[in-house]
Amino acid sequence: MAASVLALAVALLLGASSRVDHGAAAAPVSEEGLQVTYGSTVKLMHEKTKVRLHSHDVAYGSGSGQQSVTGFPEIDDSNSYWIVRPTLDSSAKQGEAIETGSIIRLQHMRTRRWLHSHLHASPLSGNLEVSCFGGDGQSDTGDYWRLEIEGKDKVWKRDQKVRLRHVDTGGYLHSHNKKYNRLGGGQQEVCGVRDKRAENIWSTAEGVYLPVDERK
């Protein structure tokens, strides 16, 4: 496990978009067709505005007061990496492919908190608040998101258009051009909305994509 974590950290520092095997050195491969597997560390890009899903240790000044989640326009910010994890009761293993309809969790790499939502109102639009909450030993169903792949493909791949629907609230992960005044860098609101819109489509971009583990 320690070797795997080290390999991931080194690859991220080098800005790699390569496959990383367990305990092995990263080897560059073609990015086309890379699958998003459990354990992959990725950035999620908002299709409409091209910001990356982002968080850092700054709390909301309203609502839940939990760690804020925003859309960040800079590509090379390390606070925009998320680790794709299975749910607490899942038997899925690291390196397994993820099919449409799967329920996943996204763990913020830097702060170790989980992408979370609930019925608190989001600060700018009054939609469902999206936050980061918990940690390595603290997670609940408020961290569960159902993957919905656009189109006919059944397995999640890099650059594929997807929606993430929050299990508890039914809200889709959403962003728009509403900007925060108190946060620098042109950060915009990320929230949840219950209806399908063009503004709740995302795709995976930069990251470390673990190879598919074919062993069963």
mmCIF file of C-alpha atoms in Angstrom:
data_model
loop_
_atom_site.group_PDB
_atom_site.id
_atom_site.type_symbol
_atom_site.label_atom_id
_atom_site.label_comp_id
_atom_site.label_asym_id
_atom_site.label_seq_id
_atom_site.Cartn_x
_atom_site.Cartn_y
_atom_site.Cartn_z
ATOM 1 C CA MET A 1 0.000 0.000 0.000
ATOM 2 C CA ALA A 2 2.793 2.450 0.931
ATOM 3 C CA ALA A 3 4.520 1.847 -2.407
ATOM 4 C CA SER A 4 1.272 2.452 -4.254
ATOM 5 C CA VAL A 5 0.662 5.752 -2.457
ATOM 6 C CA LEU A 6 4.240 6.836 -3.122
ATOM 7 C CA ALA A 7 3.915 6.016 -6.818
ATOM 8 C CA LEU A 8 0.760 8.085 -7.039
ATOM 9 C CA ALA A 9 2.336 11.046 -5.244
ATOM 10 C CA VAL A 10 5.411 11.032 -7.491
ATOM 11 C CA ALA A 11 3.265 10.818 -10.616
ATOM 12 C CA LEU A 12 1.133 13.749 -9.508
ATOM 13 C CA LEU A 13 4.154 15.885 -8.735
ATOM 14 C CA LEU A 14 5.471 15.201 -12.213
ATOM 15 C CA GLY A 15 2.123 16.176 -13.697
ATOM 16 C CA ALA A 16 1.720 12.735 -15.214
ATOM 17 C CA SER A 17 -1.351 11.593 -17.096
ATOM 18 C CA SER A 18 -0.116 8.035 -17.073
ATOM 19 C CA ARG A 19 -1.069 4.655 -15.727
ATOM 20 C CA VAL A 20 0.445 3.779 -12.359
ATOM 21 C CA ASP A 21 0.726 0.125 -11.357
ATOM 22 C CA HIS A 22 0.878 -1.028 -7.746
ATOM 23 C CA GLY A 23 4.436 -0.516 -6.536
ATOM 24 C CA ALA A 24 5.755 -0.029 -10.073
ATOM 25 C CA ALA A 25 7.208 2.972 -11.864
ATOM 26 C CA ALA A 26 4.782 5.009 -13.972
ATOM 27 C CA ALA A 27 5.003 4.373 -17.713
ATOM 28 C CA PRO A 28 3.486 6.902 -20.155
ATOM 29 C CA VAL A 29 0.741 5.470 -22.354
ATOM 30 C CA SER A 30 -1.796 6.851 -24.786
ATOM 31 C CA GLU A 31 -4.455 8.836 -22.934
ATOM 32 C CA GLU A 32 -7.163 7.847 -25.389
ATOM 33 C CA GLY A 33 -9.564 5.311 -23.898
ATOM 34 C CA LEU A 34 -8.115 5.384 -20.369
ATOM 35 C CA GLN A 35 -10.659 3.993 -17.949
ATOM 36 C CA VAL A 36 -11.480 5.657 -14.647
ATOM 37 C CA THR A 37 -10.971 2.919 -12.062
ATOM 38 C CA TYR A 38 -11.316 2.814 -8.291
ATOM 39 C CA GLY A 39 -8.195 4.378 -6.788
ATOM 40 C CA SER A 40 -7.589 6.710 -9.737
ATOM 41 C CA THR A 41 -6.768 10.315 -8.799
ATOM 42 C CA VAL A 42 -8.394 12.702 -11.257
ATOM 43 C CA LYS A 43 -9.598 16.213 -11.917
ATOM 44 C CA LEU A 44 -13.230 16.716 -12.895
ATOM 45 C CA MET A 45 -13.796 19.390 -15.520
ATOM 46 C CA HIS A 46 -17.118 21.196 -15.854
ATOM 47 C CA GLU A 47 -18.051 20.870 -19.529
ATOM 48 C CA LYS A 48 -19.873 24.192 -19.835
ATOM 49 C CA THR A 49 -17.348 26.523 -18.161
ATOM 50 C CA LYS A 50 -14.157 24.359 -18.168
ATOM 51 C CA VAL A 51 -13.401 24.944 -14.471
ATOM 52 C CA ARG A 52 -12.080 22.094 -12.318
ATOM 53 C CA LEU A 53 -13.928 20.785 -9.265
ATOM 54 C CA HIS A 54 -11.921 22.267 -6.409
ATOM 55 C CA SER A 55 -11.725 22.462 -2.641
ATOM 56 C CA HIS A 56 -9.369 23.729 0.039
ATOM 57 C CA ASP A 57 -9.491 24.194 3.798
ATOM 58 C CA VAL A 58 -11.795 27.234 3.747
ATOM 59 C CA ALA A 59 -15.228 26.904 5.339
ATOM 60 C CA TYR A 60 -18.489 28.294 4.000
ATOM 61 C CA GLY A 61 -19.567 31.442 5.837
ATOM 62 C CA SER A 62 -23.198 30.287 5.737
ATOM 63 C CA GLY A 63 -25.197 27.068 5.496
ATOM 64 C CA SER A 64 -23.413 24.062 6.974
ATOM 65 C CA GLY A 65 -20.132 25.863 7.645
ATOM 66 C CA GLN A 66 -18.338 22.849 6.194
ATOM 67 C CA GLN A 67 -15.331 22.956 3.844
ATOM 68 C CA SER A 68 -16.236 24.825 0.668
ATOM 69 C CA VAL A 69 -16.271 23.346 -2.847
ATOM 70 C CA THR A 70 -15.855 25.594 -5.895
ATOM 71 C CA GLY A 71 -15.051 25.597 -9.578
ATOM 72 C CA PHE A 72 -11.478 26.753 -10.205
ATOM 73 C CA PRO A 73 -10.273 27.968 -13.618
ATOM 74 C CA GLU A 74 -6.546 27.158 -13.267
ATOM 75 C CA ILE A 75 -5.580 23.750 -14.643
ATOM 76 C CA ASP A 76 -2.434 23.125 -12.574
ATOM 77 C CA ASP A 77 -3.825 23.619 -9.049
ATOM 78 C CA SER A 78 -3.180 20.628 -6.768
ATOM 79 C CA ASN A 79 -6.339 21.298 -4.735
ATOM 80 C CA SER A 80 -8.437 20.005 -7.647
ATOM 81 C CA TYR A 81 -7.423 16.328 -7.395
ATOM 82 C CA TRP A 82 -10.011 13.757 -6.245
ATOM 83 C CA ILE A 83 -9.535 10.063 -5.485
ATOM 84 C CA VAL A 84 -12.321 7.812 -6.790
ATOM 85 C CA ARG A 85 -13.478 5.430 -4.043
ATOM 86 C CA PRO A 86 -16.216 2.794 -3.721
ATOM 87 C CA THR A 87 -18.938 3.046 -1.088
ATOM 88 C CA LEU A 88 -18.431 1.739 2.437
ATOM 89 C CA ASP A 89 -20.441 -1.443 1.840
ATOM 90 C CA SER A 90 -18.966 -2.175 -1.588
ATOM 91 C CA SER A 91 -16.732 -5.159 -2.385
ATOM 92 C CA ALA A 92 -15.096 -3.240 -5.270
ATOM 93 C CA LYS A 93 -11.310 -3.285 -5.303
ATOM 94 C CA GLN A 94 -8.690 -0.770 -6.411
ATOM 95 C CA GLY A 95 -8.218 -0.958 -10.162
ATOM 96 C CA GLU A 96 -11.749 -2.154 -10.949
ATOM 97 C CA ALA A 97 -13.598 -0.492 -13.804
ATOM 98 C CA ILE A 98 -16.635 1.642 -12.931
ATOM 99 C CA GLU A 99 -19.891 1.176 -14.817
ATOM 100 C CA THR A 100 -22.727 3.635 -15.306
ATOM 101 C CA GLY A 101 -25.158 3.447 -12.389
ATOM 102 C CA SER A 102 -22.385 2.733 -9.880
ATOM 103 C CA ILE A 103 -22.420 4.642 -6.608
ATOM 104 C CA ILE A 104 -19.039 6.184 -5.836
ATOM 105 C CA ARG A 105 -17.352 8.529 -3.401
ATOM 106 C CA LEU A 106 -14.848 11.272 -4.255
ATOM 107 C CA GLN A 107 -12.156 12.003 -1.670
ATOM 108 C CA HIS A 108 -10.330 15.312 -1.861
ATOM 109 C CA MET A 109 -6.655 14.389 -2.110
ATOM 110 C CA ARG A 110 -5.227 17.285 -0.091
ATOM 111 C CA THR A 111 -7.678 17.506 2.830
ATOM 112 C CA ARG A 112 -8.907 13.864 2.778
ATOM 113 C CA ARG A 113 -12.523 15.008 3.097
ATOM 114 C CA TRP A 114 -15.377 13.643 0.977
ATOM 115 C CA LEU A 115 -17.437 15.403 -1.660
ATOM 116 C CA HIS A 116 -20.716 15.805 0.214
ATOM 117 C CA SER A 117 -24.161 17.325 -0.142
ATOM 118 C CA HIS A 118 -27.282 17.903 1.953
ATOM 119 C CA LEU A 119 -30.320 20.190 2.184
ATOM 120 C CA HIS A 120 -28.480 23.357 3.227
ATOM 121 C CA ALA A 121 -28.827 26.152 0.675
ATOM 122 C CA SER A 122 -25.820 26.975 -1.509
ATOM 123 C CA PRO A 123 -24.380 30.466 -0.854
ATOM 124 C CA LEU A 124 -24.958 32.209 -4.204
ATOM 125 C CA SER A 125 -27.942 30.557 -5.886
ATOM 126 C CA GLY A 126 -29.854 28.944 -3.014
ATOM 127 C CA ASN A 127 -29.631 25.492 -4.598
ATOM 128 C CA LEU A 128 -28.368 22.445 -2.684
ATOM 129 C CA GLU A 129 -25.045 23.091 -0.978
ATOM 130 C CA VAL A 130 -22.078 20.910 -2.003
ATOM 131 C CA SER A 131 -19.285 20.711 0.560
ATOM 132 C CA CYS A 132 -16.401 18.545 1.746
ATOM 133 C CA PHE A 133 -16.920 16.677 4.998
ATOM 134 C CA GLY A 134 -15.555 13.826 7.118
ATOM 135 C CA GLY A 135 -12.207 12.153 6.527
ATOM 136 C CA ASP A 136 -10.426 8.822 6.182
ATOM 137 C CA GLY A 137 -12.339 7.310 9.098
ATOM 138 C CA GLN A 138 -15.559 9.304 8.752
ATOM 139 C CA SER A 139 -17.973 8.885 5.846
ATOM 140 C CA ASP A 140 -21.704 8.389 5.362
ATOM 141 C CA THR A 141 -24.358 8.271 2.631
ATOM 142 C CA GLY A 142 -24.101 12.045 2.251
ATOM 143 C CA ASP A 143 -20.877 11.258 0.355
ATOM 144 C CA TYR A 144 -22.565 8.906 -2.162
ATOM 145 C CA TRP A 145 -22.895 9.912 -5.833
ATOM 146 C CA ARG A 146 -24.436 7.854 -8.634
ATOM 147 C CA LEU A 147 -22.515 7.875 -11.920
ATOM 148 C CA GLU A 148 -24.591 8.526 -15.042
ATOM 149 C CA ILE A 149 -22.613 8.203 -18.285
ATOM 150 C CA GLU A 150 -23.894 10.159 -21.281
ATOM 151 C CA GLY A 151 -24.283 8.137 -24.475
ATOM 152 C CA LYS A 152 -24.072 4.393 -25.063
ATOM 153 C CA ASP A 153 -20.840 3.539 -23.256
ATOM 154 C CA LYS A 154 -21.265 1.552 -20.059
ATOM 155 C CA VAL A 155 -17.791 1.966 -18.542
ATOM 156 C CA TRP A 156 -16.364 5.286 -17.299
ATOM 157 C CA LYS A 157 -13.472 6.601 -19.388
ATOM 158 C CA ARG A 158 -11.351 9.717 -19.477
ATOM 159 C CA ASP A 159 -12.940 12.686 -21.284
ATOM 160 C CA GLN A 160 -16.356 10.996 -21.255
ATOM 161 C CA LYS A 161 -19.333 13.206 -20.425
ATOM 162 C CA VAL A 162 -20.956 12.155 -17.156
ATOM 163 C CA ARG A 163 -23.358 13.359 -14.518
ATOM 164 C CA LEU A 164 -22.997 12.711 -10.791
ATOM 165 C CA ARG A 165 -26.293 12.522 -8.918
ATOM 166 C CA HIS A 166 -26.290 12.775 -5.136
ATOM 167 C CA VAL A 167 -27.990 9.729 -3.641
ATOM 168 C CA ASP A 168 -29.565 11.345 -0.554
ATOM 169 C CA THR A 169 -30.895 14.553 -2.135
ATOM 170 C CA GLY A 170 -31.277 13.634 -5.812
ATOM 171 C CA GLY A 171 -29.283 16.719 -6.793
ATOM 172 C CA TYR A 172 -26.911 16.675 -9.757
ATOM 173 C CA LEU A 173 -23.407 18.076 -9.265
ATOM 174 C CA HIS A 174 -23.735 21.453 -10.958
ATOM 175 C CA SER A 175 -21.836 24.664 -11.615
ATOM 176 C CA HIS A 176 -22.459 27.968 -13.373
ATOM 177 C CA ASN A 177 -20.928 31.406 -13.870
ATOM 178 C CA LYS A 178 -21.892 32.766 -10.446
ATOM 179 C CA LYS A 179 -18.549 33.922 -8.997
ATOM 180 C CA TYR A 180 -17.475 34.369 -5.372
ATOM 181 C CA ASN A 181 -16.255 37.857 -4.492
ATOM 182 C CA ARG A 182 -14.353 36.808 -1.379
ATOM 183 C CA LEU A 183 -12.416 33.992 -3.053
ATOM 184 C CA GLY A 184 -9.583 34.791 -5.427
ATOM 185 C CA GLY A 185 -8.857 33.340 -8.832
ATOM 186 C CA GLY A 186 -12.330 33.640 -10.315
ATOM 187 C CA GLN A 187 -13.757 30.718 -8.349
ATOM 188 C CA GLN A 188 -17.402 29.934 -9.084
ATOM 189 C CA GLU A 189 -20.192 28.218 -7.218
ATOM 190 C CA VAL A 190 -20.622 24.449 -7.250
ATOM 191 C CA CYS A 191 -23.999 23.256 -6.022
ATOM 192 C CA GLY A 192 -26.655 20.587 -6.538
ATOM 193 C CA VAL A 193 -29.788 20.883 -8.683
ATOM 194 C CA ARG A 194 -32.465 18.223 -9.056
ATOM 195 C CA ASP A 195 -33.172 18.632 -12.783
ATOM 196 C CA LYS A 196 -30.929 17.645 -15.688
ATOM 197 C CA ARG A 197 -29.240 20.610 -17.335
ATOM 198 C CA ALA A 198 -26.253 21.196 -19.586
ATOM 199 C CA GLU A 199 -24.550 22.763 -16.544
ATOM 200 C CA ASN A 200 -24.385 19.453 -14.672
ATOM 201 C CA ILE A 201 -22.189 17.610 -17.163
ATOM 202 C CA TRP A 202 -18.573 16.880 -16.191
ATOM 203 C CA SER A 203 -15.646 14.885 -17.559
ATOM 204 C CA THR A 204 -12.387 13.609 -16.106
ATOM 205 C CA ALA A 205 -9.286 15.434 -17.266
ATOM 206 C CA GLU A 206 -5.788 15.507 -15.731
ATOM 207 C CA GLY A 207 -4.870 12.788 -13.291
ATOM 208 C CA VAL A 208 -3.363 9.394 -12.563
ATOM 209 C CA TYR A 209 -5.486 6.602 -13.998
ATOM 210 C CA LEU A 210 -4.827 3.256 -12.374
ATOM 211 C CA PRO A 211 -4.787 0.402 -14.895
ATOM 212 C CA VAL A 212 -7.725 -1.967 -14.967
ATOM 213 C CA ASP A 213 -7.103 -4.964 -12.704
ATOM 214 C CA GLU A 214 -8.325 -7.946 -14.731
ATOM 215 C CA ARG A 215 -8.011 -10.352 -11.803
ATOM 216 C CA LYS A 216 -11.317 -11.515 -10.307
#
